[in-house]
PDB file of C-alpha atoms in Angstrom:
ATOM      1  CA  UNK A   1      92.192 119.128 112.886  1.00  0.00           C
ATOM      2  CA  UNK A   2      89.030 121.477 113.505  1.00  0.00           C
ATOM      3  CA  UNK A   3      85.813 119.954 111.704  1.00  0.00           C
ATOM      4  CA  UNK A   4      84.035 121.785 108.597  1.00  0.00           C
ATOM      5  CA  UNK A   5      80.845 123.679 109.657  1.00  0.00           C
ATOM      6  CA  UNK A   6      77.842 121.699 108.734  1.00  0.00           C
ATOM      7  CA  UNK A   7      75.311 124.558 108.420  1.00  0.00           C
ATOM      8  CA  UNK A   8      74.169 126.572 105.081  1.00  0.00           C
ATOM      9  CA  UNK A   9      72.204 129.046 104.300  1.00  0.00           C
ATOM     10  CA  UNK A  10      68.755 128.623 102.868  1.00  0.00           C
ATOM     11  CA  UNK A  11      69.757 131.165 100.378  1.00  0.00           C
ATOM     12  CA  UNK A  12      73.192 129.201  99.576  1.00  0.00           C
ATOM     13  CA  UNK A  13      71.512 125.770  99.012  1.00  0.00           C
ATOM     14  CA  UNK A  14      68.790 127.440  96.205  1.00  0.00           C
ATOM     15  CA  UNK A  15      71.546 129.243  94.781  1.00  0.00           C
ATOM     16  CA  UNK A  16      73.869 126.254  94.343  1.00  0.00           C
ATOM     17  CA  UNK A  17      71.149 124.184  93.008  1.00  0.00           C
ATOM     18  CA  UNK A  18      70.219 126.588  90.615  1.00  0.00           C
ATOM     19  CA  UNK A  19      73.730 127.104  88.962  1.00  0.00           C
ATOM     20  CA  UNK A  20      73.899 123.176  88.688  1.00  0.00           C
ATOM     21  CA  UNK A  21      71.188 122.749  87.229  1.00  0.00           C
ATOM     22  CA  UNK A  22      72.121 125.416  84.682  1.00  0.00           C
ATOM     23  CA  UNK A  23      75.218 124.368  83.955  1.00  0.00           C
ATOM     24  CA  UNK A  24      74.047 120.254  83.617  1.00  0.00           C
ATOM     25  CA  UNK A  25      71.512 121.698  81.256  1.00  0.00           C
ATOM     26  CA  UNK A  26      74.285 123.999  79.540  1.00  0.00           C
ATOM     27  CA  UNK A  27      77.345 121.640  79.570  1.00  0.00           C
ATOM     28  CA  UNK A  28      75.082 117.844  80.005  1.00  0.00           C
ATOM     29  CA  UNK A  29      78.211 117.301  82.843  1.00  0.00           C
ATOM     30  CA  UNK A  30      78.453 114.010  84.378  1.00  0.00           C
ATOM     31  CA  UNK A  31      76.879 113.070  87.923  1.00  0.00           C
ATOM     32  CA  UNK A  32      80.175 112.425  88.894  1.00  0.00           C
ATOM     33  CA  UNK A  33      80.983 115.977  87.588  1.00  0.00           C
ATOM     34  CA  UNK A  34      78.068 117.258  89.468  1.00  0.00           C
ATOM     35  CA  UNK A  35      78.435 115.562  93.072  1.00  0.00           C
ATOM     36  CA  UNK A  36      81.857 116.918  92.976  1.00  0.00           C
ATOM     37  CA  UNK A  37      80.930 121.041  92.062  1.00  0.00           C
ATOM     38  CA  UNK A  38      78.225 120.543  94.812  1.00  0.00           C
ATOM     39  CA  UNK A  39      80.939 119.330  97.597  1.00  0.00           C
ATOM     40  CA  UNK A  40      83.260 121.597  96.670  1.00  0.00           C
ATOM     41  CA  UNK A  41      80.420 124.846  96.491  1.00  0.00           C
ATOM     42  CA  UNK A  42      79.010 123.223  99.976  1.00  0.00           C
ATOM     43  CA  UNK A  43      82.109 123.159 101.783  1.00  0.00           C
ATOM     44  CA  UNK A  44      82.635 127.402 100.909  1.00  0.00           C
ATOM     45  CA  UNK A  45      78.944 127.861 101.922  1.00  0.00           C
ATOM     46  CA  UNK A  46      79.268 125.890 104.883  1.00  0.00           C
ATOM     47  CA  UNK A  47      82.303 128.317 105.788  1.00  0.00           C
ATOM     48  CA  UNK A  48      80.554 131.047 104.789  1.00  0.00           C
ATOM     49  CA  UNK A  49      77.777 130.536 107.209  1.00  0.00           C
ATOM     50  CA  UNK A  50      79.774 130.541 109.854  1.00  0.00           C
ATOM     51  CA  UNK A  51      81.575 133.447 109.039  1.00  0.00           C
ATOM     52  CA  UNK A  52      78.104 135.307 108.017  1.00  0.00           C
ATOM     53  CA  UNK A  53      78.528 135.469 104.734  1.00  0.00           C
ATOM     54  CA  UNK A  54      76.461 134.068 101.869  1.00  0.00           C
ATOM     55  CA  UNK A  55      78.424 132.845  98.467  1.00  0.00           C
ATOM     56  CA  UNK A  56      77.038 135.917  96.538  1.00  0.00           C
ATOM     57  CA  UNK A  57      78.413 138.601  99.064  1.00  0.00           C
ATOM     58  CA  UNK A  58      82.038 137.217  99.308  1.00  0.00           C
ATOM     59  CA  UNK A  59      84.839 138.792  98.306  1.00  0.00           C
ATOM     60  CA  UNK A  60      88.343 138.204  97.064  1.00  0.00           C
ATOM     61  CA  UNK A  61      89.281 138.309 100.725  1.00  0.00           C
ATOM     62  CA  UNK A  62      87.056 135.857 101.759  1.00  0.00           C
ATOM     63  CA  UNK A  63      88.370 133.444  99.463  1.00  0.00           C
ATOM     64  CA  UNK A  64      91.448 133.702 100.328  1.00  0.00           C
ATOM     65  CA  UNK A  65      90.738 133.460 103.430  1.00  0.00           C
ATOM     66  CA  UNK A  66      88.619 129.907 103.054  1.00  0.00           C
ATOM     67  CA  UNK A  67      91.735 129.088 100.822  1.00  0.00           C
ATOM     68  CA  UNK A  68      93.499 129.107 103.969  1.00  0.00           C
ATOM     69  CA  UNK A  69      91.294 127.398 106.574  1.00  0.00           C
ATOM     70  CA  UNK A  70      90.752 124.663 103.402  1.00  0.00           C
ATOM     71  CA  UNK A  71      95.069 124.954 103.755  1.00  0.00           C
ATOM     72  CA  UNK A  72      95.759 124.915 107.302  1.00  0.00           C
ATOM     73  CA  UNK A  73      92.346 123.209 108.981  1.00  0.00           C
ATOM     74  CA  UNK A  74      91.624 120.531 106.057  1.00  0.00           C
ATOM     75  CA  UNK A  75      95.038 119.858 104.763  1.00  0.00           C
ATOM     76  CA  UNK A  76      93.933 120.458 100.636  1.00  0.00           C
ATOM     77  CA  UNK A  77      96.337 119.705  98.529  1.00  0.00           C
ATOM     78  CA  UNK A  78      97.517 121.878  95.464  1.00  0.00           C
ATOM     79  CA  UNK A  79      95.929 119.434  93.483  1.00  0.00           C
ATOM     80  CA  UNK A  80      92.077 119.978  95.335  1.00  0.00           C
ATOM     81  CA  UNK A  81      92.285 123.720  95.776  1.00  0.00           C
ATOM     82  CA  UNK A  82      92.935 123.351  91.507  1.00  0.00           C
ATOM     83  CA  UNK A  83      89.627 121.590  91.357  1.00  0.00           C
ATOM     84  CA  UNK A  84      88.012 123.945  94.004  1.00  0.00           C
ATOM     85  CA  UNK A  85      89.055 126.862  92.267  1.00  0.00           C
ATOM     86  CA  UNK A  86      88.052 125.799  88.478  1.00  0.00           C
ATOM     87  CA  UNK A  87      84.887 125.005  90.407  1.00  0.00           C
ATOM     88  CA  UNK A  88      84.048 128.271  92.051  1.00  0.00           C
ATOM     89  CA  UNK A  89      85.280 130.409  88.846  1.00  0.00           C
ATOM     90  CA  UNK A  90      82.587 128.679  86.580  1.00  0.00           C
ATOM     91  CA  UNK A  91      79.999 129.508  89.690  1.00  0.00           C
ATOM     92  CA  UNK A  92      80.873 133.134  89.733  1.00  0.00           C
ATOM     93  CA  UNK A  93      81.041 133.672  85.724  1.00  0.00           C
ATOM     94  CA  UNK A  94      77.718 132.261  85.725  1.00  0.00           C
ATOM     95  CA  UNK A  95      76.101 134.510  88.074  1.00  0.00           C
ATOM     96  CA  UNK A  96      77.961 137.146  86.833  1.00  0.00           C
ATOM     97  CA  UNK A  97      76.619 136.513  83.813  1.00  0.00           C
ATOM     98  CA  UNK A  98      73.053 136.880  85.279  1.00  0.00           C
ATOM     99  CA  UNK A  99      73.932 140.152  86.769  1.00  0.00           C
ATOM    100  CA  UNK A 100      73.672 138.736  90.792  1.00  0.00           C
ATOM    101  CA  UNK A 101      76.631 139.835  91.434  1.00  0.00           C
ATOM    102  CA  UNK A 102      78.590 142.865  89.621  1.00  0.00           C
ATOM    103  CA  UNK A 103      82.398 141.510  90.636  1.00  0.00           C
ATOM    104  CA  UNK A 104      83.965 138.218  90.655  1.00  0.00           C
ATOM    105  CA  UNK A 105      85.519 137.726  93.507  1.00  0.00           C
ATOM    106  CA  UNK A 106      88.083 134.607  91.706  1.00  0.00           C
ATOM    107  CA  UNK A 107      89.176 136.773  89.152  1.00  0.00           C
ATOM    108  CA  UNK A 108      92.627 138.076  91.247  1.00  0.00           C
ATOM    109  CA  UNK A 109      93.280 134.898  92.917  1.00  0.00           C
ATOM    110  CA  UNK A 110      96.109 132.168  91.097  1.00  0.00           C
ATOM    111  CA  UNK A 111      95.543 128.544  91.101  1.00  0.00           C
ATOM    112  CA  UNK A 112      98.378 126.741  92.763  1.00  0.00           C
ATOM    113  CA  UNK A 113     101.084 125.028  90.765  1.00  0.00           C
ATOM    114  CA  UNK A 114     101.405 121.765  90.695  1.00  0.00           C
ATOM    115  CA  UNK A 115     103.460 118.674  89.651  1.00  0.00           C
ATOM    116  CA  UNK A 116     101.379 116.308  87.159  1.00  0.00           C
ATOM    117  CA  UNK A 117     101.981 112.714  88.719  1.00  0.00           C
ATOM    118  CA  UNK A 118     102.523 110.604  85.286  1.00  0.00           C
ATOM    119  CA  UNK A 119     100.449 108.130  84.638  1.00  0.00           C
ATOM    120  CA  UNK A 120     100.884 104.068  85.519  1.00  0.00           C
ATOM    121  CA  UNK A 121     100.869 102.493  82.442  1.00  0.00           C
ATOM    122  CA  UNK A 122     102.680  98.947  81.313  1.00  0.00           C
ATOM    123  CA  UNK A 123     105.421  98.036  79.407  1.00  0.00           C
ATOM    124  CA  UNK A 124     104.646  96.024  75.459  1.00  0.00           C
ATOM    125  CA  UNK A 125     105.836  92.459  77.119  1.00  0.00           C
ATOM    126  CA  UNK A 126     103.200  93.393  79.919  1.00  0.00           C
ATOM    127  CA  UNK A 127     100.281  93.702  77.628  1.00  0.00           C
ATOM    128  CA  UNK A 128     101.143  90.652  75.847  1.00  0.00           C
ATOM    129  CA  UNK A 129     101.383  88.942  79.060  1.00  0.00           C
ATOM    130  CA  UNK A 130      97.875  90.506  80.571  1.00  0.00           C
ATOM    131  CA  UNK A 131      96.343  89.390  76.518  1.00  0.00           C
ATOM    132  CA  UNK A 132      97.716  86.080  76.983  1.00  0.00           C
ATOM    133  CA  UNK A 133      96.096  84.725  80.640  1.00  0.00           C
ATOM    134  CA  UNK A 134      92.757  84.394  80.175  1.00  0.00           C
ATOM    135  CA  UNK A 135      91.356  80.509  79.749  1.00  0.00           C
ATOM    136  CA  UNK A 136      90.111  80.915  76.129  1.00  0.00           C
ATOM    137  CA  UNK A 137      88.108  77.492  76.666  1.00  0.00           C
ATOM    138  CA  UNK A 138      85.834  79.291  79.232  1.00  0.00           C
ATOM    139  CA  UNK A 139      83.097  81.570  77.646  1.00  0.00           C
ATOM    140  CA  UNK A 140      84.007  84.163  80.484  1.00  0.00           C
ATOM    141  CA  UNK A 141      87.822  83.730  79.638  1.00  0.00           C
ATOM    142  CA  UNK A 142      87.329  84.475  75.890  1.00  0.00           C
ATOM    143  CA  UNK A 143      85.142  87.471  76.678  1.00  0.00           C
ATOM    144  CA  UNK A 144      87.587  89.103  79.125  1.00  0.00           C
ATOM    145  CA  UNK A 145      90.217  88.113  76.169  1.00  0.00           C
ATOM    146  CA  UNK A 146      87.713  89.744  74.094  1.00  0.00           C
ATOM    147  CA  UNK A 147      87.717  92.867  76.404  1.00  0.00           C
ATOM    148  CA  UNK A 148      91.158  93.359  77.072  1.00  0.00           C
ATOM    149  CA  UNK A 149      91.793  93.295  72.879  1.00  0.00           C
ATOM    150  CA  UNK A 150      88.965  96.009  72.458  1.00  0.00           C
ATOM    151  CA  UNK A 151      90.258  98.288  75.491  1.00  0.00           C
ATOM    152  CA  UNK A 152      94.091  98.000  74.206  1.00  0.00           C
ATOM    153  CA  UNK A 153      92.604  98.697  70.907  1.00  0.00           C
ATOM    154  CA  UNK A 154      90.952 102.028  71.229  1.00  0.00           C
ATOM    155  CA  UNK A 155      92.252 102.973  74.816  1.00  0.00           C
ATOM    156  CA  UNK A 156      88.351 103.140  76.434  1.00  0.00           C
ATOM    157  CA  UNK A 157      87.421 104.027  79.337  1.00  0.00           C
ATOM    158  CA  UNK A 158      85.908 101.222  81.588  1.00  0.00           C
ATOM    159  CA  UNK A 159      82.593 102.708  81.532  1.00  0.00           C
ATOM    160  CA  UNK A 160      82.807 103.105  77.796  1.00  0.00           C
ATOM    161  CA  UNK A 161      83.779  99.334  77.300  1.00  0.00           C
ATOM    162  CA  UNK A 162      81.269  97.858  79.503  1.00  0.00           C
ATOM    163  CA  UNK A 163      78.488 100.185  78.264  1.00  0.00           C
ATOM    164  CA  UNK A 164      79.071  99.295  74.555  1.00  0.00           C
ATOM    165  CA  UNK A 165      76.269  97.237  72.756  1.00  0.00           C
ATOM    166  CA  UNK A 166      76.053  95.628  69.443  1.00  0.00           C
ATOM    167  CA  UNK A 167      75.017  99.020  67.557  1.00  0.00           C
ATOM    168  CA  UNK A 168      77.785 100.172  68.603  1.00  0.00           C
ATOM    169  CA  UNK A 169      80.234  98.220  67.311  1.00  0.00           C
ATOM    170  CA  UNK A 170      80.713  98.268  63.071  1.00  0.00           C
ATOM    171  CA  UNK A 171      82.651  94.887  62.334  1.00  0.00           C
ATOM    172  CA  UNK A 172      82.641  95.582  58.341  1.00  0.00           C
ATOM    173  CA  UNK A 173      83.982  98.783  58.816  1.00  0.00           C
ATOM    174  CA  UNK A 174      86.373  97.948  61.883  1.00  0.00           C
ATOM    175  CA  UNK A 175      85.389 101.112  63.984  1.00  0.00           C
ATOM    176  CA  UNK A 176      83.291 101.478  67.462  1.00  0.00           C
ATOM    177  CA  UNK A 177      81.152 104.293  68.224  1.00  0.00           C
ATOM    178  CA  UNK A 178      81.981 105.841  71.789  1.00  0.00           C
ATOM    179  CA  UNK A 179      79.610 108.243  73.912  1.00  0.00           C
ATOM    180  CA  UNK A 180      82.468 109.467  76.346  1.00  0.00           C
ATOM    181  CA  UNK A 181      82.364 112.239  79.358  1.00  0.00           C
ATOM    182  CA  UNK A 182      79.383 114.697  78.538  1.00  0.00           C
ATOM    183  CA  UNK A 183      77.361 112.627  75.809  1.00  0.00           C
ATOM    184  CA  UNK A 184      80.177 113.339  73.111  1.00  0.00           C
ATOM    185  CA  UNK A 185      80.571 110.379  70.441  1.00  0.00           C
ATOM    186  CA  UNK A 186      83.509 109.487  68.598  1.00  0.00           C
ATOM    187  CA  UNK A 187      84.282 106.315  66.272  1.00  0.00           C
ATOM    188  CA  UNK A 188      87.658 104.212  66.947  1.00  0.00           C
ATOM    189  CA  UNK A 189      89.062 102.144  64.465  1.00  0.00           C
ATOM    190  CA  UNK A 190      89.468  98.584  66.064  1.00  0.00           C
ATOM    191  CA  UNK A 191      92.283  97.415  64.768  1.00  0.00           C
ATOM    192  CA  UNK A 192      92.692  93.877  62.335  1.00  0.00           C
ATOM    193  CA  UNK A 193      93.182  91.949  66.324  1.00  0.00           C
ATOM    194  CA  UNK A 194      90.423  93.344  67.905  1.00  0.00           C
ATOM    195  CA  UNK A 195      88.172  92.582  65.014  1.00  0.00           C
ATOM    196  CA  UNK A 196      89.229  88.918  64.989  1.00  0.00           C
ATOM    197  CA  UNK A 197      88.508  88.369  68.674  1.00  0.00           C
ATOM    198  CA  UNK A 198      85.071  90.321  68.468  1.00  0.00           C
ATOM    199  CA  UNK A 199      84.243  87.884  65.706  1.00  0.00           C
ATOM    200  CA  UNK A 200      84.831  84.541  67.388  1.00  0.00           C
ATOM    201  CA  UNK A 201      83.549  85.950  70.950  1.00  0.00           C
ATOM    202  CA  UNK A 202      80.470  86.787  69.147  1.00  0.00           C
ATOM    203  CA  UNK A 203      80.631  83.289  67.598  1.00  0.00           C
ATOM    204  CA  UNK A 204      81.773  81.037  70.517  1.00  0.00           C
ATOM    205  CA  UNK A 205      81.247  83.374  73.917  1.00  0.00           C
ATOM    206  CA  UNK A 206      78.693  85.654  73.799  1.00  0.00           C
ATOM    207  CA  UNK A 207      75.174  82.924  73.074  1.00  0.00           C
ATOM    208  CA  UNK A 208      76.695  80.916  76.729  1.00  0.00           C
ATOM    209  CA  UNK A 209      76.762  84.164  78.320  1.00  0.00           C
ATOM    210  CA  UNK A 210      73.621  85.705  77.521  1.00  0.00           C
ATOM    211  CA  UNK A 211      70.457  84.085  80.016  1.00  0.00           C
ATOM    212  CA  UNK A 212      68.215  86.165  77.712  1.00  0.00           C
ATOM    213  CA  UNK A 213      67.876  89.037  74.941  1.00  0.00           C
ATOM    214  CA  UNK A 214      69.884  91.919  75.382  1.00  0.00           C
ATOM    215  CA  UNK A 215      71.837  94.438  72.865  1.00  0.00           C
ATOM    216  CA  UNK A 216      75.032  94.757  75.551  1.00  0.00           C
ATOM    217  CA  UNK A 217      78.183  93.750  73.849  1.00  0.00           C
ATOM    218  CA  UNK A 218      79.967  92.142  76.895  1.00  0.00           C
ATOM    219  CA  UNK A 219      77.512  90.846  79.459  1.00  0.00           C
ATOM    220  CA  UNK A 220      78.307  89.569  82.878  1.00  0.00           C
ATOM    221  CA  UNK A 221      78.464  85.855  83.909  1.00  0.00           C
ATOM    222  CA  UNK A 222      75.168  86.382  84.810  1.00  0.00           C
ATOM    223  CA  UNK A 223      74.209  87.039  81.455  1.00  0.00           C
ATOM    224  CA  UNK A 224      73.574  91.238  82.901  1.00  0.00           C
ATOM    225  CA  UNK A 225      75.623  94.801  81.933  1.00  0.00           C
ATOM    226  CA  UNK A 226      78.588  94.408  82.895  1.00  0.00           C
ATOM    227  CA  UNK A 227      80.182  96.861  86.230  1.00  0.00           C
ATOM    228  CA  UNK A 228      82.657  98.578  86.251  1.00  0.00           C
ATOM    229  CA  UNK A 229      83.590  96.908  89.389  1.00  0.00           C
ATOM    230  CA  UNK A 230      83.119  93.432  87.926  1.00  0.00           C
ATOM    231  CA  UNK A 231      85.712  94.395  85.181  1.00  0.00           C
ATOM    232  CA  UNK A 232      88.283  95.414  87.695  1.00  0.00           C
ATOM    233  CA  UNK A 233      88.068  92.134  89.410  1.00  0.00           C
ATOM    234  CA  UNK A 234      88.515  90.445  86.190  1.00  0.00           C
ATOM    235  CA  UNK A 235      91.897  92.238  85.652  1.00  0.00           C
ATOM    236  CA  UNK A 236      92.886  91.855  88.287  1.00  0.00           C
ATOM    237  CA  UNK A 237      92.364  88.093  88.092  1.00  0.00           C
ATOM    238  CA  UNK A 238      94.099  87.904  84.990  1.00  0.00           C
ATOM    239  CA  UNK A 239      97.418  90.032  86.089  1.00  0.00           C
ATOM    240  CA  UNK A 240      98.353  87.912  88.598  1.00  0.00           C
ATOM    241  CA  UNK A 241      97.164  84.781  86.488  1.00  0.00           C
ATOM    242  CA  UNK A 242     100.130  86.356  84.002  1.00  0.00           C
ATOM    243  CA  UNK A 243     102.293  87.443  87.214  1.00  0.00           C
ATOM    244  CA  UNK A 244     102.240  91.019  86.374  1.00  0.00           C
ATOM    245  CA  UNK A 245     102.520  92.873  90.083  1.00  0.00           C
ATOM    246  CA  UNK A 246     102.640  96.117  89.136  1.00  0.00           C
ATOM    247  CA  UNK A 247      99.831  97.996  90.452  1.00  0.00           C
ATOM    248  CA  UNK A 248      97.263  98.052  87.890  1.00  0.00           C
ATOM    249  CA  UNK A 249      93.200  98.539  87.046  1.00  0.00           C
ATOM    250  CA  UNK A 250      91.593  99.179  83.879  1.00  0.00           C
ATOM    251  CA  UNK A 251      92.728 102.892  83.298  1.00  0.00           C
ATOM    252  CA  UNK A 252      95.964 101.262  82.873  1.00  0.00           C
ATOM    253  CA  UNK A 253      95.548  99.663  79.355  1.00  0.00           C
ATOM    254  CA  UNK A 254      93.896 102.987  78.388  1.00  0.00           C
ATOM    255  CA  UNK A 255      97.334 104.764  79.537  1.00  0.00           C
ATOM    256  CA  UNK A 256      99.032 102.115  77.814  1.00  0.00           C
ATOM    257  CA  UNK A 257      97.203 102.252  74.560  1.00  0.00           C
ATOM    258  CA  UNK A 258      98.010 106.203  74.694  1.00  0.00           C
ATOM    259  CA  UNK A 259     101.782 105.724  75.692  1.00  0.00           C
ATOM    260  CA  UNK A 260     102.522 102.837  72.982  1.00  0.00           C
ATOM    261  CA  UNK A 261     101.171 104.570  70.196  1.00  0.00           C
ATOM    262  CA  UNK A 262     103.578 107.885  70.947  1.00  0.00           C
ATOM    263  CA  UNK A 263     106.308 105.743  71.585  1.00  0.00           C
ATOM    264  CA  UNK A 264     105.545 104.428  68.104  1.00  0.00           C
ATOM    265  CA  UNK A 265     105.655 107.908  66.301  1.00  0.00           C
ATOM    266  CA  UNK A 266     101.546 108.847  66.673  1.00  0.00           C
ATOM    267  CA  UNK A 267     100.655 112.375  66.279  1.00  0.00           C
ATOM    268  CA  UNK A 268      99.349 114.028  69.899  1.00  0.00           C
ATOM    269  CA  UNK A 269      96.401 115.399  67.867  1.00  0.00           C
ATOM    270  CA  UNK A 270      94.902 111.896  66.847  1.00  0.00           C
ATOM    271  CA  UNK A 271      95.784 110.360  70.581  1.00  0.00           C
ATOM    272  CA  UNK A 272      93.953 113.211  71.301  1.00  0.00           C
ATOM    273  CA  UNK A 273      91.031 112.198  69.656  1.00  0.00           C
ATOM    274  CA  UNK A 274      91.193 108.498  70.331  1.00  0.00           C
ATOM    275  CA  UNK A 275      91.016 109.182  73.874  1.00  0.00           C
ATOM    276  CA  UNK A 276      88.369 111.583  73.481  1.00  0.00           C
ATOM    277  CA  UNK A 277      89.916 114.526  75.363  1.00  0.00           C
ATOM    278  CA  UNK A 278      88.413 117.534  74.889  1.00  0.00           C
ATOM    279  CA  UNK A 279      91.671 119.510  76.038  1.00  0.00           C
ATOM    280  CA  UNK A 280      94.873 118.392  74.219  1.00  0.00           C
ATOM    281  CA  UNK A 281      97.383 119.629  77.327  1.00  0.00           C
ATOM    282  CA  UNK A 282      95.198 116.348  78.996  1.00  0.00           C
ATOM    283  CA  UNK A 283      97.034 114.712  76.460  1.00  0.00           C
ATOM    284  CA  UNK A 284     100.412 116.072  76.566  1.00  0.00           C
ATOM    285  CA  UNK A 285     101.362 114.146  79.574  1.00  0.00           C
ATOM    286  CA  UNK A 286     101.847 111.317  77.234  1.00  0.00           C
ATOM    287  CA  UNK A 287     104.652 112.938  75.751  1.00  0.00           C
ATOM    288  CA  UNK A 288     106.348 113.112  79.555  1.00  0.00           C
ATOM    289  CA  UNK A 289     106.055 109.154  79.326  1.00  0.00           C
ATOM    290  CA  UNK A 290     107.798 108.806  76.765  1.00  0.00           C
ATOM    291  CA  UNK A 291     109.972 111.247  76.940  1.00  0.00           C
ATOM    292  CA  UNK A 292     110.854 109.218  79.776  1.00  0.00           C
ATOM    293  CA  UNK A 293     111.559 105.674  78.216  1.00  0.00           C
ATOM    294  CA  UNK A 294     113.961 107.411  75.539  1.00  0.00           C
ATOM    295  CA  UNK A 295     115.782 108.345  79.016  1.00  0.00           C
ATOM    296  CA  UNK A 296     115.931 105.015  80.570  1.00  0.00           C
ATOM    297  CA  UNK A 297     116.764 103.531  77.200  1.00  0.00           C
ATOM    298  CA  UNK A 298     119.784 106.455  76.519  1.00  0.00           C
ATOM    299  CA  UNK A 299     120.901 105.785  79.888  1.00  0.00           C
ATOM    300  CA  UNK A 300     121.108 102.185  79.007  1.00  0.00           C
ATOM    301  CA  UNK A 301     122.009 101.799  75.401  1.00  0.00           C
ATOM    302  CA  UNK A 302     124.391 104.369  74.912  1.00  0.00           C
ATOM    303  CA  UNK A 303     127.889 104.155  75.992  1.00  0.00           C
ATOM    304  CA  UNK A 304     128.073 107.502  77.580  1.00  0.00           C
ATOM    305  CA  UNK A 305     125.216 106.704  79.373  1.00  0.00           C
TER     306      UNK A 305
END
């Protein structure tokens, strides 16, 4: 397999760093979000360099033609020429927007199709099992209990659960306030559970665990913010503490959380919101899960099945 070129254009690099900065001050995107438009714009300039061609003087051909060395030389999946494409069409609107360029050369070309891989999630008994295993005379154990409660409760993401601090959280009113993927906000109700756990973590876990005064809701052992690494660990810990060996990380009680409550009858537009998607066809591949249990529990309930 032939290696990428490594060489841009002084013209490329300013013009990439331009249209991210314009679109992190447009859109406030992640730096995750970032890191991966600049890749994916490096790799085409990269190309382009060694094909003499800068990113604003490329044509439909040419993309189709990097399409193809990205295809045949870099093995991309359908999935990553997606991305690349969604990528390189918000690059080109932009400058065409700015009147650099009077085409845009993505505007003919199709994104692949592809399969959407459904997402691991866990069965009821499996939560209850994984709720169950921490040591609830520990101060860590009742915090990760804590944890676990809150993420089944409002389907977080990890970076959303370990970021939370006291402000954030509204005990009276049972709800959480969220800043999620581009600074957006969004209150959760906790649920009866969650709010019971919160309020006897806050009583019997949280004054060990803190070495000194800080607002963060779930501090580390070391009495710090919490990682999102450090959470992993702990659930993993806990999983095979309950003997659960399916594969499984923290996304997987927010997949959960979203499966369980369709199963139970919940409206797509309110998982929707609870998850904090800004697209709702994100969330419509909740609807394949459980489309899929009512299968497997046809196949095995019914007599013709």
């Amino acid at each position: 397999m032939k290696s990428a070129p490594s060489t841009i254009s002084d013209p490329d690099q300013q013009i990439i760093d331009a249209y991210l900065d314009a679109v992190w001050m447009e859109k406030g995107l992640s730096e995750a979000t970032l890191s991966s438009y600049r890749q994916d714009l490096l790799g085409l300039a990269r190309w382009g360099f060694s094909q003499s061609l800068t990113l604003l003087a490329m044509t439909d051909a040419d993309l189709r033609c990097y399409l193809a060395y990205r295809l045949t030389e870099q093995g991309a999946s359908a999935r990553s020429t997606a991305r690349f494409l969604s990528c390189s069409r918000g690059f080109y609107a932009h400058w065409l927007r700015e009147n650099r360029i009077v085409t845009d050369p993505t505007a003919l070309i199709e994104s692949p199709r592809q399969g959407r891989p459904l997402p691991k999630s866990l069965s009821e008994a499996d939560v209850e099992a994984l709720l169950a295993a921490p040591d609830l005379e520990e101060a860590i154990g009742l915090r990760d209990r804590t944890m676990f409660e809150v993420l089944y409760a409002c389907g977080l993401r990890v970076s959303e659960l370990v970021g939370l601090t006291l402000s954030d959280v509204n005990l009276r009113q049972g709800v959480v306030r969220v800043v999620g993927k581009g600074g957006k906000e969004r209150l959760i109700p906790l649920g009866d559970e969650a709010v019971s756990w919160l309020l006897r973590y806050a009583r019997e876990a949280r004054p060990q665990l803190l070495k000194q005064s800080h607002d963060i809701l779930f501090p580390s052992g070391r009495g710090q913010p919490m990682t999102r690494q450090t959470f992993w660990y702990r659930i993993k810990h806990w999983a095979m503490v309950a003997g659960i060996e399916k594969p499984l990380s923290p996304h997987t009680l927010r997949h959960a959380f979203a499966t369980h409550l369709i199963n139970h009858g919940a409206d797509l537009r309110v998982v929707q919101l609870l998850l904090g998607h800004s697209d709702l066809s994100t969330t419509q591949i909740y609807t394949h899960v459980a489309i899929e249990r009512m299968k497997s529990l046809h196949g095995e309930h019914h007599p013709r099945g």
